[in-house]
Structures are given as structure tokens and as C-alpha cells.
Amino acid sequence: LALKASCPSDKIVWDSPAKSKTEIDYVIQHAPGAIVNANSIAELDMYPADHGLRLGLRVLLMSATGAPQVFDVSSSDSKFGEPITSRQEIIECFVRRPDLVGLHLHAGSDIGNIAQNASRVSAVYDLALEINSVRVAAQLPALNYLDIGGGAGVYLDGRPSQGLEEYAESITAKCDVLSSPLQIITEFGRFTYGHCGWLWSRIAALRSNTRDHYLAILHVGADALVREIYQPHPQPHSYTVLDSHFNLDPATDKIYDLAGPLCFAGDVIAREISLPQLSLSHSIIVCNAASNSLALWSRHCSRRMPAVIHYRHQQSCVLAKPAETLEDIITFWS
Ligand SMILES: Cc1ncc(COP(=O)(O)O)c(C=O)c1O
């Protein structure tokens, strides 16, 4: 995907706990100079000596991150990274394998206070310094990158999220990695995209089964917002209502649940939110929906993925990806 998007191969970072030999050979052939982080010392056996990559090793720090359990990849039973308890083996491996040039850390997603990740960055930097001193003694080249992963959370209800300045300050307070010769690579996902897009849906139906319960059924639900529906305590989004002329309608007349179009009871993306008195000519915007939505799209009920439209302030809109067609769905299942 990155190559197809004309990303230079030396800007590509590939992490995965389940790389196949075929995939590794593909990257070696098509993305020379890419950064590839091996998930374990054992994985390194899959790389030939002349791989031409910037090869690094992911380290598992085994310390609680404060991220929701399902996104916390730092626990002692995690599948990600070589456990830091194997410190000596890691150092010996870096002496045995001079082609290893970096270390990688990604502690989890939606880490409540990303500044707390500074202690993990500092711990991996310590390891890098120790590796470098052993390497210098063995006349081997020093490491040239530290990939500190992503993990900064965002607030989907529109509250300002924590910035990265505090994170950088916390790292600097603990160690001098940011002014060291190591290239620092980051992998912020949700923080980069979370607030950059929204989902728009017409109202498919309105109903009220009992006198005090109002429900709007939308054309989007658990198919696009998989995490929100299947996670036990999802973060709430904020919602905006447009009237029939696509003007904002900020009224808060009634309490509604917003249900999706899928075939199960739990497909409700918002409960008890205050909205204007809705009619079928209103439409709803799910705000801050640009991360972990289309990437997690669910084929349950075989609904078509909506179009993706790109825009910049005061510039015209561009159809970046057309909506799926019925043919696309048939092709998927055929
Ligand atoms: C290795 C790695 N890096 C970066 C990310 C992005 O995480 P986030 O969106 O929390 O910044 C992930 C997400 O799962 C990941 O597995």
C-alpha cells in the first residue's frame, strides 16, 4: 500500500508479530532501505545477510501503560517484542548481528497519559546505550534509530486531546535521546487521524416504542464503528445534526438513541444523547471518526462501504474513494 502510494521505501516502517518469509522477501526486493522491526530474536533467522533493510528489534517492556486492556501490548503475556528480561540475550544478539541498527518500542494504544510513556522510551534508550558501548568495544557500528511507536490517545467527544509537547518534555526530563544522534521514529496512528474526518448518514427511520424512548436508525453503525460497538467501555463520539438544507441544527429538544443498520440489538452507536426533534430530512454526523473506522469495516450484513471524500478548508471536495457497489460485495463473497 505504501509503495503504491509512492511512499519512498526509506520512509516505510514495517512491524508485525506474524511476518511470513514470502512477505519478508517481498519487502527486501521491493522496499530497499525500509525500516523493519523484528518482533523477536527468533524472527531474525528469516532475514538473509544481504537484506538491504534497516533492521531493528522490538522490545517488550512488561510495564502497565494505563491503556484499555485490549490495547495494552506491554503485559508480560504480550505477543509483541522480545521481553526486556532477556536483556543479555538481546545485547549478545546485537553483537552477533551487526546488521541490526535499531530498537523499537510500542507500548499500547489509547494510553491515557502519553507523557507516562517517557519512562519506557528512556528504558529502551538505556538499552541502546548499553548495546552501543558493547558494539564500540567490538568495533561494530552504533545503532542509528529508535522507533518509539505510537499510543497517544484522542478524545472522540471533541475535548482537546493532550498534545505531544508534554510527551517530548517528559522524555527530555528523563534522558537525552531527543538530542542524541539516533534518528527518532514515531508511529502515531489514532492521534494523527482521529480528528481528521467524520461520518455522515441520512436518517433511515425514526421510532418510539414507548412514550419516553426515541430512536433514530442510521445507515451507519457497527459496520463502520466496530470498536465502539464491540468494546466494553467505548469512548463516546460527539454528534452533529444537519437540517434539510445541510445547516447545523444545534437544538437539544429530545433524548435519542442512535442505532445502526445491522441485524443485532447491540448495534447502537449512541445512547441517550440530546438532539433536535428529528425528522427524516435531518442527517447526522458522527464526529472524530477518521481512525479505526473504515480500516475495521465489518462485512456483517454485507453493507456497502461509503464513499470517502477529501477536502481542505476553502477548497473543493475530491472523491478519494467511491462508495462500494453491489458488484464489489458480490466479488468479495465470490
Ligand atoms: C506497532 C504499532 N505501532 C503503532 C500503532 C498505532 O497506535 P496508535 O493508533 O495508538 O498511535 C499500532 C497500533 O496498533 C501498532 O501496533
mmCIF file of C-alpha atoms and ligand atoms in Angstrom:
data_model
loop_
_atom_site.group_PDB
_atom_site.id
_atom_site.type_symbol
_atom_site.label_atom_id
_atom_site.label_comp_id
_atom_site.label_asym_id
_atom_site.label_seq_id
_atom_site.Cartn_x
_atom_site.Cartn_y
_atom_site.Cartn_z
ATOM 1 C CA LEU A 1 0.000 0.000 0.000
ATOM 2 C CA ALA A 2 2.714 2.464 0.972
ATOM 3 C CA LEU A 3 4.702 1.735 -2.185
ATOM 4 C CA LYS A 4 1.551 2.071 -4.306
ATOM 5 C CA ALA A 5 1.003 5.469 -2.659
ATOM 6 C CA SER A 6 4.508 6.443 -3.904
ATOM 7 C CA CYS A 7 5.982 6.473 -0.406
ATOM 8 C CA PRO A 8 9.784 6.259 -0.718
ATOM 9 C CA SER A 9 10.855 2.902 0.672
ATOM 10 C CA ASP A 10 13.210 4.500 3.218
ATOM 11 C CA LYS A 11 10.142 6.152 4.790
ATOM 12 C CA ILE A 12 8.316 2.848 5.263
ATOM 13 C CA VAL A 13 8.255 1.186 8.682
ATOM 14 C CA TRP A 14 7.015 -2.394 8.892
ATOM 15 C CA ASP A 15 6.170 -4.032 12.214
ATOM 16 C CA SER A 16 4.196 -7.213 12.563
ATOM 17 C CA PRO A 17 4.252 -10.109 15.001
ATOM 18 C CA ALA A 18 3.445 -12.523 12.154
ATOM 19 C CA LYS A 19 5.664 -11.856 9.143
ATOM 20 C CA SER A 20 5.871 -14.650 6.588
ATOM 21 C CA LYS A 21 9.068 -15.451 4.701
ATOM 22 C CA THR A 22 7.266 -14.521 1.469
ATOM 23 C CA GLU A 23 6.370 -11.093 2.888
ATOM 24 C CA ILE A 24 9.911 -10.525 4.141
ATOM 25 C CA ASP A 25 11.360 -11.442 0.738
ATOM 26 C CA TYR A 26 8.857 -9.083 -0.929
ATOM 27 C CA VAL A 27 9.951 -6.187 1.270
ATOM 28 C CA ILE A 28 13.631 -6.954 0.689
ATOM 29 C CA GLN A 29 13.048 -6.953 -3.070
ATOM 30 C CA HIS A 30 10.640 -4.017 -3.402
ATOM 31 C CA ALA A 31 11.410 -1.702 -0.479
ATOM 32 C CA PRO A 32 15.196 -1.471 -0.077
ATOM 33 C CA GLY A 33 16.142 0.683 2.890
ATOM 34 C CA ALA A 34 12.774 0.211 4.619
ATOM 35 C CA ILE A 35 12.767 0.035 8.398
ATOM 36 C CA VAL A 36 11.694 -3.413 9.533
ATOM 37 C CA ASN A 37 11.300 -4.196 13.210
ATOM 38 C CA ALA A 38 11.623 -7.874 14.043
ATOM 39 C CA ASN A 39 9.218 -8.982 16.751
ATOM 40 C CA SER A 40 11.687 -11.371 18.378
ATOM 41 C CA ILE A 41 15.256 -12.600 18.249
ATOM 42 C CA ALA A 42 13.931 -15.816 16.682
ATOM 43 C CA GLU A 43 12.388 -13.869 13.779
ATOM 44 C CA LEU A 44 15.841 -12.607 12.757
ATOM 45 C CA ASP A 45 16.685 -16.039 11.342
ATOM 46 C CA MET A 46 14.271 -15.264 8.485
ATOM 47 C CA TYR A 47 16.444 -12.433 7.112
ATOM 48 C CA PRO A 48 19.369 -13.177 4.766
ATOM 49 C CA ALA A 49 22.675 -11.417 5.495
ATOM 50 C CA ASP A 50 22.358 -9.081 2.485
ATOM 51 C CA HIS A 51 18.773 -7.900 3.174
ATOM 52 C CA GLY A 52 19.447 -4.198 2.468
ATOM 53 C CA LEU A 53 16.903 -3.090 5.095
ATOM 54 C CA ARG A 54 17.299 -1.044 8.261
ATOM 55 C CA LEU A 55 16.575 -3.912 10.575
ATOM 56 C CA GLY A 56 15.677 -3.420 14.235
ATOM 57 C CA LEU A 57 14.284 -5.370 17.156
ATOM 58 C CA ARG A 58 11.081 -4.660 19.060
ATOM 59 C CA VAL A 59 11.421 -4.801 22.817
ATOM 60 C CA LEU A 60 8.663 -5.719 25.279
ATOM 61 C CA LEU A 61 8.978 -3.700 28.477
ATOM 62 C CA MET A 62 6.320 -5.510 30.539
ATOM 63 C CA SER A 63 5.027 -2.491 32.407
ATOM 64 C CA ALA A 64 1.440 -1.300 32.778
ATOM 65 C CA THR A 65 0.556 1.536 30.382
ATOM 66 C CA GLY A 66 -2.891 2.662 31.546
ATOM 67 C CA ALA A 67 -4.263 1.826 28.074
ATOM 68 C CA PRO A 68 -7.530 -0.162 27.922
ATOM 69 C CA GLN A 69 -6.609 -3.817 28.437
ATOM 70 C CA VAL A 70 -7.486 -4.766 24.878
ATOM 71 C CA PHE A 71 -4.958 -2.238 23.513
ATOM 72 C CA ASP A 72 -2.246 -2.694 26.124
ATOM 73 C CA VAL A 73 0.525 -4.606 24.374
ATOM 74 C CA SER A 74 3.023 -4.325 27.229
ATOM 75 C CA SER A 75 1.788 -7.009 29.608
ATOM 76 C CA SER A 76 4.012 -9.963 30.445
ATOM 77 C CA ASP A 77 1.839 -12.273 28.306
ATOM 78 C CA SER A 78 2.025 -9.946 25.275
ATOM 79 C CA LYS A 79 2.817 -11.333 21.826
ATOM 80 C CA PHE A 80 4.761 -8.187 20.916
ATOM 81 C CA GLY A 81 8.516 -7.787 21.183
ATOM 82 C CA GLU A 82 11.469 -9.528 22.775
ATOM 83 C CA PRO A 83 10.973 -9.406 26.562
ATOM 84 C CA ILE A 84 13.326 -6.960 28.272
ATOM 85 C CA THR A 85 14.007 -9.738 30.795
ATOM 86 C CA SER A 86 16.173 -11.264 28.032
ATOM 87 C CA ARG A 87 18.406 -8.173 28.179
ATOM 88 C CA GLN A 88 21.657 -10.114 27.994
ATOM 89 C CA GLU A 89 20.458 -12.217 25.049
ATOM 90 C CA ILE A 90 19.345 -9.019 23.280
ATOM 91 C CA ILE A 91 22.772 -7.412 23.753
ATOM 92 C CA GLU A 92 24.577 -10.552 22.579
ATOM 93 C CA CYS A 93 22.276 -10.697 19.562
ATOM 94 C CA PHE A 94 23.221 -7.122 18.618
ATOM 95 C CA VAL A 95 26.882 -8.119 18.732
ATOM 96 C CA ARG A 96 26.284 -11.264 16.700
ATOM 97 C CA ARG A 97 24.160 -9.365 14.164
ATOM 98 C CA PRO A 98 25.855 -6.098 13.092
ATOM 99 C CA ASP A 99 23.043 -5.707 10.522
ATOM 100 C CA LEU A 100 20.725 -4.770 13.434
ATOM 101 C CA VAL A 101 20.660 -0.989 13.547
ATOM 102 C CA GLY A 102 17.680 -0.002 15.692
ATOM 103 C CA LEU A 103 15.368 -0.680 18.610
ATOM 104 C CA HIS A 104 11.579 -0.451 18.621
ATOM 105 C CA LEU A 105 9.013 0.118 21.337
ATOM 106 C CA HIS A 106 5.232 0.389 21.004
ATOM 107 C CA ALA A 107 3.545 0.062 24.383
ATOM 108 C CA GLY A 108 -0.145 0.236 23.530
ATOM 109 C CA SER A 109 -2.931 2.331 22.032
ATOM 110 C CA ASP A 110 -5.048 4.982 23.686
ATOM 111 C CA ILE A 111 -2.534 5.375 26.502
ATOM 112 C CA GLY A 112 -4.322 7.769 28.854
ATOM 113 C CA ASN A 113 -1.333 9.988 29.531
ATOM 114 C CA ILE A 114 1.246 9.535 26.792
ATOM 115 C CA ALA A 115 3.781 11.521 28.863
ATOM 116 C CA GLN A 116 3.994 8.459 31.114
ATOM 117 C CA ASN A 117 5.447 6.574 28.153
ATOM 118 C CA ALA A 118 8.614 8.625 28.635
ATOM 119 C CA SER A 119 9.947 6.156 31.212
ATOM 120 C CA ARG A 120 9.628 3.340 28.673
ATOM 121 C CA VAL A 121 11.386 5.407 25.990
ATOM 122 C CA SER A 122 14.138 6.133 28.468
ATOM 123 C CA ALA A 123 14.461 2.423 29.352
ATOM 124 C CA VAL A 124 14.855 1.468 25.683
ATOM 125 C CA TYR A 125 17.346 4.303 25.203
ATOM 126 C CA ASP A 126 19.364 2.882 28.125
ATOM 127 C CA LEU A 127 19.410 -0.437 26.340
ATOM 128 C CA ALA A 128 20.547 1.293 23.126
ATOM 129 C CA LEU A 129 23.401 2.993 25.004
ATOM 130 C CA GLU A 130 24.488 -0.312 26.518
ATOM 131 C CA ILE A 131 24.371 -2.025 23.127
ATOM 132 C CA ASN A 132 26.380 0.820 21.606
ATOM 133 C CA SER A 133 29.106 0.637 24.237
ATOM 134 C CA VAL A 134 29.476 -3.121 23.671
ATOM 135 C CA ARG A 135 29.476 -2.548 19.930
ATOM 136 C CA VAL A 136 32.123 0.180 20.063
ATOM 137 C CA ALA A 137 34.337 -2.212 22.044
ATOM 138 C CA ALA A 138 33.781 -4.844 19.341
ATOM 139 C CA GLN A 139 34.450 -2.251 16.574
ATOM 140 C CA LEU A 140 30.905 -2.563 15.262
ATOM 141 C CA PRO A 141 28.728 0.333 14.038
ATOM 142 C CA ALA A 142 26.446 2.067 16.530
ATOM 143 C CA LEU A 143 22.652 1.894 16.306
ATOM 144 C CA ASN A 144 21.114 4.574 14.143
ATOM 145 C CA TYR A 145 17.415 4.662 15.085
ATOM 146 C CA LEU A 146 14.997 4.364 17.972
ATOM 147 C CA ASP A 147 11.363 3.806 16.990
ATOM 148 C CA ILE A 148 9.189 4.860 19.929
ATOM 149 C CA GLY A 149 5.867 3.732 18.427
ATOM 150 C CA GLY A 150 2.515 5.483 18.810
ATOM 151 C CA GLY A 151 -0.113 5.247 21.518
ATOM 152 C CA ALA A 152 -1.249 8.816 22.222
ATOM 153 C CA GLY A 153 -4.973 8.863 22.871
ATOM 154 C CA VAL A 154 -7.563 11.259 21.454
ATOM 155 C CA TYR A 155 -10.935 12.327 22.790
ATOM 156 C CA LEU A 156 -13.637 11.388 20.314
ATOM 157 C CA ASP A 157 -16.155 13.682 22.003
ATOM 158 C CA GLY A 158 -14.183 16.694 20.812
ATOM 159 C CA ARG A 159 -12.405 17.693 24.031
ATOM 160 C CA PRO A 160 -8.887 18.900 23.242
ATOM 161 C CA SER A 161 -6.552 15.917 23.413
ATOM 162 C CA GLN A 162 -3.229 16.028 25.143
ATOM 163 C CA GLY A 163 -0.559 17.389 22.824
ATOM 164 C CA LEU A 164 2.810 15.844 22.163
ATOM 165 C CA GLU A 165 4.774 18.763 23.669
ATOM 166 C CA GLU A 166 4.314 17.369 27.183
ATOM 167 C CA TYR A 167 5.460 13.950 25.956
ATOM 168 C CA ALA A 168 8.627 15.444 24.432
ATOM 169 C CA GLU A 169 9.276 17.423 27.642
ATOM 170 C CA SER A 170 8.832 14.283 29.762
ATOM 171 C CA ILE A 171 11.237 12.346 27.559
ATOM 172 C CA THR A 172 13.800 15.157 27.760
ATOM 173 C CA ALA A 173 13.447 15.271 31.559
ATOM 174 C CA LYS A 174 14.380 11.572 31.722
ATOM 175 C CA CYS A 175 17.120 11.225 29.119
ATOM 176 C CA ASP A 176 18.896 12.967 26.246
ATOM 177 C CA VAL A 177 17.623 10.680 23.488
ATOM 178 C CA LEU A 178 15.956 13.536 21.575
ATOM 179 C CA SER A 179 19.318 15.282 21.152
ATOM 180 C CA SER A 180 21.295 12.077 20.571
ATOM 181 C CA PRO A 181 22.491 11.061 17.082
ATOM 182 C CA LEU A 182 19.753 8.393 16.946
ATOM 183 C CA GLN A 183 17.001 9.024 14.416
ATOM 184 C CA ILE A 184 13.719 9.063 16.348
ATOM 185 C CA ILE A 185 10.822 7.417 14.549
ATOM 186 C CA THR A 186 7.225 7.653 15.766
ATOM 187 C CA GLU A 187 4.146 5.663 14.766
ATOM 188 C CA PHE A 188 1.201 7.744 15.980
ATOM 189 C CA GLY A 189 -1.965 6.403 14.387
ATOM 190 C CA ARG A 190 -5.116 7.471 16.160
ATOM 191 C CA PHE A 191 -3.553 10.738 17.316
ATOM 192 C CA THR A 192 -2.791 11.667 13.706
ATOM 193 C CA TYR A 193 -6.126 10.702 12.157
ATOM 194 C CA GLY A 194 -8.779 10.599 14.900
ATOM 195 C CA HIS A 195 -10.000 14.181 14.473
ATOM 196 C CA CYS A 196 -9.438 14.420 10.719
ATOM 197 C CA GLY A 197 -12.719 13.023 9.459
ATOM 198 C CA TRP A 198 -16.365 12.354 10.124
ATOM 199 C CA LEU A 199 -19.122 10.022 9.006
ATOM 200 C CA TRP A 200 -22.329 11.377 7.543
ATOM 201 C CA SER A 201 -25.600 9.481 7.376
ATOM 202 C CA ARG A 202 -29.160 10.236 6.468
ATOM 203 C CA ILE A 203 -31.760 9.052 8.933
ATOM 204 C CA ALA A 204 -33.273 5.818 7.662
ATOM 205 C CA ALA A 205 -36.127 5.651 10.165
ATOM 206 C CA LEU A 206 -37.426 7.163 13.378
ATOM 207 C CA ARG A 207 -39.337 5.261 16.004
ATOM 208 C CA SER A 208 -40.564 5.377 19.532
ATOM 209 C CA ASN A 209 -41.566 2.057 21.048
ATOM 210 C CA THR A 210 -42.520 3.634 24.335
ATOM 211 C CA ARG A 211 -43.588 7.184 25.065
ATOM 212 C CA ASP A 212 -40.261 8.232 26.560
ATOM 213 C CA HIS A 213 -37.811 6.448 24.272
ATOM 214 C CA TYR A 214 -36.835 7.863 20.870
ATOM 215 C CA LEU A 215 -34.706 6.050 18.363
ATOM 216 C CA ALA A 216 -33.153 7.150 15.071
ATOM 217 C CA ILE A 217 -31.902 4.413 12.751
ATOM 218 C CA LEU A 218 -28.922 5.445 10.616
ATOM 219 C CA HIS A 219 -27.249 3.907 7.580
ATOM 220 C CA VAL A 220 -24.019 3.504 9.520
ATOM 221 C CA GLY A 221 -23.399 1.601 12.739
ATOM 222 C CA ALA A 222 -21.406 -1.405 13.841
ATOM 223 C CA ASP A 223 -20.121 -1.898 10.290
ATOM 224 C CA ALA A 224 -18.006 1.287 10.494
ATOM 225 C CA LEU A 225 -17.686 1.720 14.256
ATOM 226 C CA VAL A 226 -16.623 -1.763 15.219
ATOM 227 C CA ARG A 227 -14.609 -0.760 18.268
ATOM 228 C CA GLU A 228 -17.378 1.425 19.599
ATOM 229 C CA ILE A 229 -19.879 -1.421 19.454
ATOM 230 C CA TYR A 230 -17.841 -4.445 20.496
ATOM 231 C CA GLN A 231 -15.622 -2.841 23.139
ATOM 232 C CA PRO A 232 -16.978 -2.927 26.718
ATOM 233 C CA HIS A 233 -16.465 0.770 27.553
ATOM 234 C CA PRO A 234 -16.022 2.666 24.307
ATOM 235 C CA GLN A 235 -15.209 6.357 24.210
ATOM 236 C CA PRO A 236 -18.241 8.445 23.225
ATOM 237 C CA HIS A 237 -18.198 10.387 19.950
ATOM 238 C CA SER A 238 -19.830 13.765 19.606
ATOM 239 C CA TYR A 239 -22.663 14.123 17.092
ATOM 240 C CA THR A 240 -23.868 16.973 14.921
ATOM 241 C CA VAL A 241 -27.262 17.283 13.262
ATOM 242 C CA LEU A 242 -27.853 18.906 9.857
ATOM 243 C CA ASP A 243 -31.256 20.109 8.721
ATOM 244 C CA SER A 244 -32.684 19.523 5.250
ATOM 245 C CA HIS A 245 -30.587 22.432 3.903
ATOM 246 C CA PHE A 246 -27.421 20.999 5.463
ATOM 247 C CA ASN A 247 -27.266 23.742 8.061
ATOM 248 C CA LEU A 248 -26.254 22.846 11.596
ATOM 249 C CA ASP A 249 -29.199 22.318 13.897
ATOM 250 C CA PRO A 250 -27.823 22.723 17.410
ATOM 251 C CA ALA A 251 -31.139 22.329 19.264
ATOM 252 C CA THR A 252 -31.362 19.817 22.109
ATOM 253 C CA ASP A 253 -35.077 19.094 22.228
ATOM 254 C CA LYS A 254 -35.193 15.389 22.793
ATOM 255 C CA ILE A 255 -33.179 12.426 24.010
ATOM 256 C CA TYR A 256 -32.389 9.862 21.312
ATOM 257 C CA ASP A 257 -30.589 6.606 20.840
ATOM 258 C CA LEU A 258 -28.781 6.294 17.505
ATOM 259 C CA ALA A 259 -28.966 2.787 16.082
ATOM 260 C CA GLY A 260 -27.100 1.366 13.110
ATOM 261 C CA PRO A 261 -28.479 -0.716 10.257
ATOM 262 C CA LEU A 262 -27.174 -4.149 11.276
ATOM 263 C CA CYS A 263 -29.210 -7.116 12.438
ATOM 264 C CA PHE A 264 -28.440 -7.263 16.143
ATOM 265 C CA ALA A 265 -29.666 -5.394 19.188
ATOM 266 C CA GLY A 266 -26.276 -4.077 20.234
ATOM 267 C CA ASP A 267 -25.861 -2.049 17.045
ATOM 268 C CA VAL A 268 -26.466 1.237 18.850
ATOM 269 C CA ILE A 269 -23.715 3.820 18.422
ATOM 270 C CA ALA A 270 -25.037 6.371 20.928
ATOM 271 C CA ARG A 271 -27.477 6.167 23.804
ATOM 272 C CA GLU A 272 -29.469 8.945 25.381
ATOM 273 C CA ILE A 273 -27.998 11.935 23.618
ATOM 274 C CA SER A 274 -29.742 15.295 23.304
ATOM 275 C CA LEU A 275 -30.599 16.220 19.727
ATOM 276 C CA PRO A 276 -33.110 18.434 17.931
ATOM 277 C CA GLN A 277 -36.534 16.979 17.270
ATOM 278 C CA LEU A 278 -35.524 14.795 14.301
ATOM 279 C CA SER A 279 -37.335 14.312 11.026
ATOM 280 C CA LEU A 280 -36.344 12.120 8.110
ATOM 281 C CA SER A 281 -34.929 15.179 6.344
ATOM 282 C CA HIS A 282 -32.292 15.635 9.050
ATOM 283 C CA SER A 283 -28.942 13.928 8.748
ATOM 284 C CA ILE A 284 -26.364 13.031 11.364
ATOM 285 C CA ILE A 285 -22.616 13.476 11.538
ATOM 286 C CA VAL A 286 -20.536 11.186 13.715
ATOM 287 C CA CYS A 287 -17.619 13.459 14.604
ATOM 288 C CA ASN A 288 -13.962 12.430 15.001
ATOM 289 C CA ALA A 289 -14.429 9.165 13.153
ATOM 290 C CA ALA A 290 -11.336 9.065 10.964
ATOM 291 C CA SER A 291 -9.380 6.421 12.844
ATOM 292 C CA ASN A 292 -10.282 2.790 13.401
ATOM 293 C CA SER A 293 -13.464 3.071 11.341
ATOM 294 C CA LEU A 294 -13.124 2.156 7.664
ATOM 295 C CA ALA A 295 -9.945 0.235 8.494
ATOM 296 C CA LEU A 296 -12.036 -2.068 10.680
ATOM 297 C CA TRP A 297 -15.041 -2.192 8.318
ATOM 298 C CA SER A 298 -17.195 -5.225 9.018
ATOM 299 C CA ARG A 299 -18.821 -7.336 6.308
ATOM 300 C CA HIS A 300 -21.544 -8.432 8.729
ATOM 301 C CA CYS A 301 -24.809 -7.934 6.761
ATOM 302 C CA SER A 302 -22.772 -7.193 3.606
ATOM 303 C CA ARG A 303 -23.467 -3.494 3.527
ATOM 304 C CA ARG A 304 -21.550 -1.277 1.126
ATOM 305 C CA MET A 305 -18.691 0.824 2.418
ATOM 306 C CA PRO A 306 -19.464 4.524 1.951
ATOM 307 C CA ALA A 307 -17.565 6.917 -0.301
ATOM 308 C CA VAL A 308 -14.556 8.734 1.140
ATOM 309 C CA ILE A 309 -14.375 12.426 0.274
ATOM 310 C CA HIS A 310 -11.291 14.540 0.926
ATOM 311 C CA TYR A 311 -11.448 18.285 1.438
ATOM 312 C CA ARG A 312 -9.334 21.149 2.673
ATOM 313 C CA HIS A 313 -10.605 24.387 4.122
ATOM 314 C CA GLN A 314 -11.988 26.548 1.281
ATOM 315 C CA GLN A 315 -11.011 24.067 -1.402
ATOM 316 C CA SER A 316 -13.249 21.847 -3.451
ATOM 317 C CA CYS A 317 -14.019 18.299 -2.397
ATOM 318 C CA VAL A 318 -12.350 15.336 -4.066
ATOM 319 C CA LEU A 319 -13.856 11.873 -4.286
ATOM 320 C CA ALA A 320 -10.934 9.929 -2.823
ATOM 321 C CA LYS A 321 -12.672 6.551 -2.862
ATOM 322 C CA PRO A 322 -16.075 5.841 -4.395
ATOM 323 C CA ALA A 323 -18.710 4.022 -2.396
ATOM 324 C CA GLU A 324 -18.699 0.274 -2.851
ATOM 325 C CA THR A 325 -21.120 -1.110 -5.393
ATOM 326 C CA LEU A 326 -23.276 -4.204 -5.240
ATOM 327 C CA GLU A 327 -20.750 -5.789 -7.634
ATOM 328 C CA ASP A 328 -17.961 -5.142 -5.095
ATOM 329 C CA ILE A 329 -19.923 -7.040 -2.465
ATOM 330 C CA ILE A 330 -20.606 -9.935 -4.830
ATOM 331 C CA THR A 331 -16.919 -10.029 -5.784
ATOM 332 C CA PHE A 332 -15.932 -10.079 -2.112
ATOM 333 C CA TRP A 333 -18.053 -13.142 -1.424
ATOM 334 C CA SER A 334 -17.326 -14.952 -4.713
HETATM 335 C C1 LIG B 1 3.335 -1.328 16.215
HETATM 336 C C2 LIG B 1 2.285 -0.287 16.221
HETATM 337 N N1 LIG B 1 2.645 1.000 16.064
HETATM 338 C C3 LIG B 1 1.736 1.991 16.062
HETATM 339 C C4 LIG B 1 0.388 1.720 16.233
HETATM 340 C C5 LIG B 1 -0.565 2.886 16.241
HETATM 341 O O1 LIG B 1 -1.081 3.048 17.500
HETATM 342 P P1 LIG B 1 -1.920 4.350 17.917
HETATM 343 O O2 LIG B 1 -3.027 4.473 16.907
HETATM 344 O O3 LIG B 1 -2.412 4.037 19.265
HETATM 345 O O4 LIG B 1 -0.989 5.518 17.882
HETATM 346 C C6 LIG B 1 -0.034 0.410 16.408
HETATM 347 C C7 LIG B 1 -1.460 0.113 16.604
HETATM 348 O O5 LIG B 1 -1.904 -0.953 16.872
HETATM 349 C C8 LIG B 1 0.937 -0.623 16.394
HETATM 350 O O6 LIG B 1 0.586 -1.908 16.577
#
